[in-house]
mmCIF file of C-alpha atoms in Angstrom:
data_model
loop_
_atom_site.group_PDB
_atom_site.id
_atom_site.type_symbol
_atom_site.label_atom_id
_atom_site.label_comp_id
_atom_site.label_asym_id
_atom_site.label_seq_id
_atom_site.Cartn_x
_atom_site.Cartn_y
_atom_site.Cartn_z
ATOM 1 C CA MET A 1 27.144 -4.836 -6.568
ATOM 2 C CA PRO A 2 23.644 -5.592 -7.745
ATOM 3 C CA ARG A 3 21.545 -2.128 -7.889
ATOM 4 C CA LEU A 4 19.401 0.020 -5.105
ATOM 5 C CA PRO A 5 15.428 -0.350 -5.921
ATOM 6 C CA ALA A 6 14.185 2.154 -6.006
ATOM 7 C CA ILE A 7 10.909 2.422 -3.426
ATOM 8 C CA PRO A 8 8.460 6.027 -4.506
ATOM 9 C CA LEU A 9 8.476 7.458 -1.391
ATOM 10 C CA LYS A 10 4.646 8.380 -1.507
ATOM 11 C CA THR A 11 3.584 5.977 1.164
ATOM 12 C CA VAL A 12 1.846 7.383 4.190
ATOM 13 C CA LEU A 13 1.251 6.019 8.128
ATOM 14 C CA ARG A 14 -1.438 7.843 9.838
ATOM 15 C CA ASN A 15 -1.346 8.893 13.242
ATOM 16 C CA THR A 16 -3.035 9.657 16.494
ATOM 17 C CA ALA A 17 -2.774 9.216 20.101
ATOM 18 C CA GLU A 18 -3.733 5.326 20.727
ATOM 19 C CA ILE A 19 -4.643 4.590 16.360
ATOM 20 C CA GLU A 20 -2.410 3.898 13.746
ATOM 21 C CA LEU A 21 -3.624 4.141 10.000
ATOM 22 C CA TRP A 22 -2.481 2.145 7.576
ATOM 23 C CA PRO A 23 -2.529 0.944 3.848
ATOM 24 C CA ALA A 24 -3.906 -1.815 3.804
ATOM 25 C CA ALA A 25 -1.667 -3.063 1.317
ATOM 26 C CA LEU A 26 1.263 -3.317 3.792
ATOM 27 C CA LEU A 27 -0.192 -5.760 6.169
ATOM 28 C CA HIS A 28 -0.134 -9.326 6.275
ATOM 29 C CA PRO A 29 -4.041 -10.790 6.992
ATOM 30 C CA ARG A 30 -4.672 -12.232 9.906
ATOM 31 C CA GLY A 31 -7.258 -15.689 9.122
ATOM 32 C CA ASN A 32 -8.762 -15.529 5.975
ATOM 33 C CA ALA A 33 -11.331 -13.717 6.189
ATOM 34 C CA HIS A 34 -9.015 -10.389 6.472
ATOM 35 C CA ALA A 35 -7.148 -11.080 3.568
ATOM 36 C CA ARG A 36 -11.060 -11.259 2.100
ATOM 37 C CA LEU A 37 -11.238 -7.692 4.005
ATOM 38 C CA LEU A 38 -7.850 -6.194 2.979
ATOM 39 C CA ALA A 39 -8.165 -7.144 0.037
ATOM 40 C CA ARG A 40 -10.965 -4.620 -0.791
ATOM 41 C CA ALA A 41 -9.435 -1.739 2.559
ATOM 42 C CA ARG A 42 -7.595 1.163 1.982
ATOM 43 C CA HIS A 43 -6.802 1.633 5.113
ATOM 44 C CA VAL A 44 -7.575 -0.451 8.320
ATOM 45 C CA LEU A 45 -7.469 1.189 12.390
ATOM 46 C CA ARG A 46 -4.743 -0.380 14.312
ATOM 47 C CA ARG A 47 -4.103 -0.433 18.008
ATOM 48 C CA LYS A 48 -0.577 1.109 18.813
ATOM 49 C CA ARG A 49 -0.321 -1.005 22.187
ATOM 50 C CA ASP A 50 -0.388 -3.029 20.861
ATOM 51 C CA GLY A 51 -0.549 -3.888 16.807
ATOM 52 C CA ARG A 52 -4.560 -5.737 16.780
ATOM 53 C CA TYR A 53 -6.107 -4.733 14.107
ATOM 54 C CA LEU A 54 -9.466 -2.254 14.288
ATOM 55 C CA ALA A 55 -11.389 -1.687 11.162
ATOM 56 C CA ALA A 56 -10.766 -1.969 8.255
ATOM 57 C CA GLU A 57 -11.448 1.471 5.776
ATOM 58 C CA LEU A 58 -13.094 0.063 3.037
ATOM 59 C CA GLU A 59 -15.417 1.884 0.427
ATOM 60 C CA GLY A 60 -18.726 2.289 2.108
ATOM 61 C CA GLY A 61 -17.337 2.337 5.485
ATOM 62 C CA LEU A 62 -15.485 0.999 8.639
ATOM 63 C CA HIS A 63 -15.968 -2.461 9.087
ATOM 64 C CA PRO A 64 -15.223 -3.296 12.968
ATOM 65 C CA LEU A 65 -12.237 -6.513 12.903
ATOM 66 C CA THR A 66 -13.197 -6.365 16.722
ATOM 67 C CA PRO A 67 -16.482 -6.881 18.548
ATOM 68 C CA ALA A 68 -15.620 -3.539 21.042
ATOM 69 C CA LEU A 69 -15.221 -1.403 18.135
ATOM 70 C CA ALA A 70 -17.529 1.329 19.561
ATOM 71 C CA ARG A 71 -15.868 1.230 22.854
ATOM 72 C CA GLU A 72 -12.378 1.379 21.558
ATOM 73 C CA PRO A 73 -10.482 4.133 23.327
ATOM 74 C CA GLY A 74 -9.113 7.499 20.396
ATOM 75 C CA LEU A 75 -12.198 5.714 17.554
ATOM 76 C CA GLU A 76 -13.162 9.066 16.688
ATOM 77 C CA ALA A 77 -9.141 10.707 16.453
ATOM 78 C CA ALA A 78 -8.740 8.159 14.194
ATOM 79 C CA ARG A 79 -11.682 8.649 11.695
ATOM 80 C CA CYS A 80 -11.191 11.539 12.828
ATOM 81 C CA ALA A 81 -7.476 11.333 10.915
ATOM 82 C CA LEU A 82 -9.500 9.022 7.914
ATOM 83 C CA ARG A 83 -11.681 12.028 6.678
ATOM 84 C CA ALA A 84 -8.524 14.686 6.460
ATOM 85 C CA PRO A 85 -8.005 15.726 3.477
ATOM 86 C CA PRO A 86 -5.165 13.623 1.229
ATOM 87 C CA LEU A 87 -0.933 14.601 2.176
ATOM 88 C CA HIS A 88 1.610 14.968 -0.316
ATOM 89 C CA ALA A 89 4.679 13.715 0.202
ATOM 90 C CA ARG A 90 6.528 16.375 -2.274
ATOM 91 C CA ASN A 91 10.798 17.313 -2.037
ATOM 92 C CA GLY A 92 10.262 15.377 1.871
ATOM 93 C CA LEU A 93 9.990 19.007 1.646
ATOM 94 C CA GLU A 94 6.944 18.927 4.283
ATOM 95 C CA HIS A 95 6.347 19.898 8.701
ATOM 96 C CA PRO A 96 4.002 16.499 9.469
ATOM 97 C CA GLY A 97 3.793 18.197 12.809
ATOM 98 C CA ALA A 98 3.334 16.498 15.934
ATOM 99 C CA LEU A 99 0.277 14.820 18.396
ATOM 100 C CA PRO A 100 -0.064 15.942 21.985
ATOM 101 C CA LEU A 101 2.397 13.714 24.673
ATOM 102 C CA HIS A 102 -0.750 11.560 25.492
ATOM 103 C CA ARG A 103 -0.710 9.957 28.734
ATOM 104 C CA LEU A 104 2.749 9.826 29.488
ATOM 105 C CA HIS A 105 3.163 10.559 32.127
ATOM 106 C CA GLU A 106 0.391 7.694 33.571
ATOM 107 C CA ARG A 107 3.285 5.686 31.213
ATOM 108 C CA LEU A 108 6.279 6.764 33.414
ATOM 109 C CA HIS A 109 4.221 5.945 37.054
ATOM 110 C CA ALA A 110 3.551 2.563 35.864
ATOM 111 C CA LEU A 111 7.555 1.689 35.251
ATOM 112 C CA GLY A 112 8.264 3.835 38.748
ATOM 113 C CA LEU A 113 9.733 7.581 36.779
ATOM 114 C CA ASP A 114 8.906 11.104 37.481
ATOM 115 C CA ALA A 115 8.645 12.459 33.722
ATOM 116 C CA ASP A 116 10.351 16.063 35.166
ATOM 117 C CA ALA A 117 13.757 13.680 37.760
ATOM 118 C CA TYR A 118 14.153 11.771 34.634
ATOM 119 C CA ALA A 119 14.287 14.822 31.910
ATOM 120 C CA ALA A 120 16.543 16.442 34.864
ATOM 121 C CA ARG A 121 19.205 12.962 35.302
ATOM 122 C CA SER A 122 19.469 12.063 31.993
ATOM 123 C CA GLY A 123 19.396 15.936 29.987
ATOM 124 C CA LEU A 124 16.927 14.838 27.161
ATOM 125 C CA VAL A 125 13.912 15.580 26.365
ATOM 126 C CA LEU A 126 10.403 14.486 25.372
ATOM 127 C CA VAL A 127 9.375 13.452 21.581
ATOM 128 C CA PRO A 128 6.116 13.685 20.404
ATOM 129 C CA GLU A 129 4.792 11.568 17.531
ATOM 130 C CA PRO A 130 3.947 12.686 14.284
ATOM 131 C CA ARG A 131 0.878 12.755 13.310
ATOM 132 C CA TRP A 132 1.704 11.035 9.276
ATOM 133 C CA LEU A 133 5.099 9.557 8.301
ATOM 134 C CA LEU A 134 6.367 8.603 4.920
ATOM 135 C CA LEU A 135 7.392 4.489 3.957
ATOM 136 C CA ALA A 136 11.225 5.058 3.262
ATOM 137 C CA GLY A 137 11.164 2.118 2.641
ATOM 138 C CA VAL A 138 11.749 -1.475 4.469
ATOM 139 C CA ASP A 139 13.444 -2.417 7.670
ATOM 140 C CA ARG A 140 16.141 -5.449 7.427
ATOM 141 C CA TRP A 141 13.228 -7.754 8.313
ATOM 142 C CA ARG A 142 11.022 -6.758 4.793
ATOM 143 C CA ARG A 143 9.355 -5.114 7.126
ATOM 144 C CA PRO A 144 7.816 -1.329 6.188
ATOM 145 C CA LEU A 145 10.435 1.840 7.686
ATOM 146 C CA TRP A 146 8.732 4.711 8.754
ATOM 147 C CA LEU A 147 10.372 8.007 8.404
ATOM 148 C CA HIS A 148 9.403 11.658 9.213
ATOM 149 C CA PRO A 149 9.793 13.016 4.942
ATOM 150 C CA GLN A 150 12.848 15.019 5.696
ATOM 151 C CA ALA A 151 14.152 12.044 7.315
ATOM 152 C CA ALA A 152 12.858 9.403 4.638
ATOM 153 C CA HIS A 153 13.802 11.412 1.758
ATOM 154 C CA ALA A 154 17.380 12.357 3.560
ATOM 155 C CA TRP A 155 18.117 8.134 4.914
ATOM 156 C CA ARG A 156 17.255 7.109 0.998
ATOM 157 C CA ARG A 157 19.506 9.314 -0.393
ATOM 158 C CA MET A 158 22.119 8.572 2.499
ATOM 159 C CA GLN A 159 21.836 4.895 0.932
ATOM 160 C CA ALA A 160 21.768 5.056 -2.451
ATOM 161 C CA ALA A 161 25.347 7.106 -2.050
ATOM 162 C CA ALA A 162 26.697 4.401 0.006
ATOM 163 C CA TRP A 163 25.057 2.160 -2.257
ATOM 164 C CA ALA A 164 27.292 3.416 -5.690
ATOM 165 C CA ASP A 165 30.392 3.620 -3.224
ATOM 166 C CA GLY A 166 30.282 -0.224 -3.035
ATOM 167 C CA ILE A 167 28.169 0.328 0.699
ATOM 168 C CA ALA A 168 24.862 -1.611 2.009
ATOM 169 C CA LEU A 169 23.447 0.003 3.859
ATOM 170 C CA GLU A 170 20.314 -1.181 5.865
ATOM 171 C CA ALA A 171 17.537 0.445 8.929
ATOM 172 C CA ILE A 172 17.136 -1.712 11.823
ATOM 173 C CA SER A 173 14.543 0.629 12.597
ATOM 174 C CA GLY A 174 12.379 3.791 12.793
ATOM 175 C CA TYR A 175 9.931 5.228 14.030
ATOM 176 C CA ARG A 176 8.306 3.393 17.004
ATOM 177 C CA SER A 177 5.850 5.088 19.086
ATOM 178 C CA HIS A 178 5.619 6.093 23.032
ATOM 179 C CA ASP A 179 3.643 3.237 23.606
ATOM 180 C CA TYR A 180 5.542 0.433 21.491
ATOM 181 C CA GLN A 181 8.935 1.736 23.961
ATOM 182 C CA LEU A 182 6.532 1.381 26.787
ATOM 183 C CA GLY A 183 5.985 -3.009 25.349
ATOM 184 C CA ILE A 184 10.103 -2.701 25.238
ATOM 185 C CA PHE A 185 10.101 -2.322 28.974
ATOM 186 C CA GLU A 186 7.855 -4.989 29.812
ATOM 187 C CA ARG A 187 8.857 -6.917 27.484
ATOM 188 C CA LYS A 188 12.890 -6.187 29.548
ATOM 189 C CA ARG A 189 11.109 -6.158 32.926
ATOM 190 C CA ALA A 190 9.703 -9.969 31.997
ATOM 191 C CA ARG A 191 13.039 -11.643 32.098
ATOM 192 C CA GLY A 192 14.186 -9.720 35.557
ATOM 193 C CA LEU A 193 15.960 -6.990 33.912
ATOM 194 C CA SER A 194 15.297 -3.897 36.588
ATOM 195 C CA VAL A 195 14.376 -0.544 34.813
ATOM 196 C CA ASP A 196 18.069 1.187 36.043
ATOM 197 C CA GLU A 197 19.368 -1.164 33.397
ATOM 198 C CA ILE A 198 16.358 -1.612 30.203
ATOM 199 C CA LEU A 199 17.045 3.050 31.090
ATOM 200 C CA ALA A 200 21.245 2.405 30.527
ATOM 201 C CA VAL A 201 19.757 0.857 26.580
ATOM 202 C CA ASN A 202 16.269 2.210 26.580
ATOM 203 C CA ALA A 203 14.995 5.698 26.545
ATOM 204 C CA ALA A 204 12.349 6.004 29.168
ATOM 205 C CA PRO A 205 8.768 6.159 27.071
ATOM 206 C CA GLY A 206 8.643 9.301 25.681
ATOM 207 C CA PHE A 207 12.259 9.963 25.701
ATOM 208 C CA SER A 208 13.514 8.130 22.969
ATOM 209 C CA GLU A 209 14.786 9.261 19.167
ATOM 210 C CA HIS A 210 13.178 6.881 17.748
ATOM 211 C CA HIS A 211 9.633 8.492 18.931
ATOM 212 C CA SER A 212 10.266 11.514 15.784
ATOM 213 C CA GLY A 213 10.573 9.706 13.343
ATOM 214 C CA LEU A 214 14.325 11.344 12.534
ATOM 215 C CA ALA A 215 15.909 8.348 13.972
ATOM 216 C CA LEU A 216 16.630 5.052 12.322
ATOM 217 C CA ASP A 217 19.287 2.247 13.937
ATOM 218 C CA ILE A 218 21.504 1.339 11.127
ATOM 219 C CA GLY A 219 23.291 -1.657 10.020
ATOM 220 C CA THR A 220 25.675 -4.085 7.239
ATOM 221 C CA PRO A 221 24.819 -7.397 6.197
ATOM 222 C CA ASP A 222 28.007 -8.355 7.070
ATOM 223 C CA ALA A 223 26.970 -7.413 10.919
ATOM 224 C CA PRO A 224 25.085 -8.407 14.059
ATOM 225 C CA PRO A 225 21.931 -5.277 14.256
ATOM 226 C CA ALA A 226 22.453 -2.567 17.146
ATOM 227 C CA GLU A 227 25.520 -4.650 18.307
ATOM 228 C CA GLU A 228 29.291 -2.987 19.589
ATOM 229 C CA ALA A 229 30.031 -4.826 15.984
ATOM 230 C CA PHE A 230 29.314 -2.464 13.980
ATOM 231 C CA GLU A 231 31.624 -0.416 15.371
ATOM 232 C CA ARG A 232 34.462 -2.287 13.317
ATOM 233 C CA THR A 233 32.429 -2.597 9.126
ATOM 234 C CA PRO A 234 33.186 -0.410 6.445
ATOM 235 C CA ALA A 235 29.567 0.476 6.713
ATOM 236 C CA PHE A 236 30.292 2.161 9.975
ATOM 237 C CA ALA A 237 33.562 3.606 8.824
ATOM 238 C CA TRP A 238 31.116 4.993 5.618
ATOM 239 C CA LEU A 239 29.076 7.005 8.220
ATOM 240 C CA GLN A 240 31.841 8.218 10.107
ATOM 241 C CA ALA A 241 32.641 10.429 6.946
ATOM 242 C CA HIS A 242 29.740 11.640 4.047
ATOM 243 C CA ALA A 243 26.933 11.162 7.513
ATOM 244 C CA PRO A 244 27.312 15.162 8.645
ATOM 245 C CA ALA A 245 26.833 15.647 5.060
ATOM 246 C CA HIS A 246 23.663 14.627 4.447
ATOM 247 C CA GLY A 247 22.273 15.429 7.760
ATOM 248 C CA PHE A 248 22.492 13.058 10.116
ATOM 249 C CA ALA A 249 24.398 12.816 13.275
ATOM 250 C CA MET A 250 25.244 9.781 15.778
ATOM 251 C CA SER A 251 23.164 10.973 19.447
ATOM 252 C CA TYR A 252 24.741 8.234 21.625
ATOM 253 C CA PRO A 253 29.009 8.090 21.218
ATOM 254 C CA ARG A 254 31.575 7.236 24.416
ATOM 255 C CA GLY A 255 30.864 9.585 27.474
ATOM 256 C CA ASN A 256 27.321 10.888 26.211
ATOM 257 C CA PRO A 257 25.926 13.017 28.558
ATOM 258 C CA HIS A 258 22.229 10.379 28.966
ATOM 259 C CA GLY A 259 23.906 7.415 30.442
ATOM 260 C CA ILE A 260 22.986 5.351 27.237
ATOM 261 C CA VAL A 261 25.336 3.230 26.697
ATOM 262 C CA TYR A 262 27.943 3.504 22.760
ATOM 263 C CA GLU A 263 25.367 2.880 19.951
ATOM 264 C CA PRO A 264 27.383 3.500 17.162
ATOM 265 C CA TRP A 265 24.591 2.029 15.459
ATOM 266 C CA HIS A 266 21.133 4.659 15.840
ATOM 267 C CA TRP A 267 22.108 7.586 14.055
ATOM 268 C CA ARG A 268 19.519 10.785 14.258
ATOM 269 C CA PHE A 269 18.363 13.119 10.680
ATOM 270 C CA THR A 270 18.387 17.131 11.547
ATOM 271 C CA PRO A 271 16.248 19.176 9.436
ATOM 272 C CA ALA A 272 17.696 22.054 7.778
#
């Protein structure tokens, strides 16, 4: 097998309740004007709800990318995050802290769900988002893979160990915001699925392990992503044998008490 590419674990995503602060170099321009701005920008403020670019952080301050930037919810929190001291990810031991569970009940109410009732029924707990995440490489589709700093380092170590054994592990997805999880429900409901049908596959917004940045869906190049067939691959057999030593465990085995279908691809890292 070719050598696994080395990816320095030092690029950070700053996170606020409504807005993410992306390193500009990781984003694709949306038109020629965006391309010129992103080439000079340090960060881009991106709305979590729909991924819209709101502003570019340039040498002289914020340059609006939307006409109503001044009225954008969460803008002041994003400005404060930009002014915060630089973040360093030495050895992956730092704890990023957690955001408040912002507007969670509003999100669940839109789905006809009560947070307390759902928690009691599913046995799942509310999961806050980290205040910052670390770039842990890319996923199958070459998208940036954001994880909790400790999970990022553990994932890279485990991926390298598997590679040394001739096993290719690839990430399917990592961190997801509460808003992203809500979008999954909205898209599936638009296709005609009921909320109960979606809950058998996806945790309710605010309850997904992906919100923490500690969980990721894992695949391998010779298997379709996020399907039960993954359990028949050498990659899954390797994970069963070695993932616990790297701090990872499968969250949803067969017959799990949460009412979620068997997910051999979903693994969660537990920090020391």
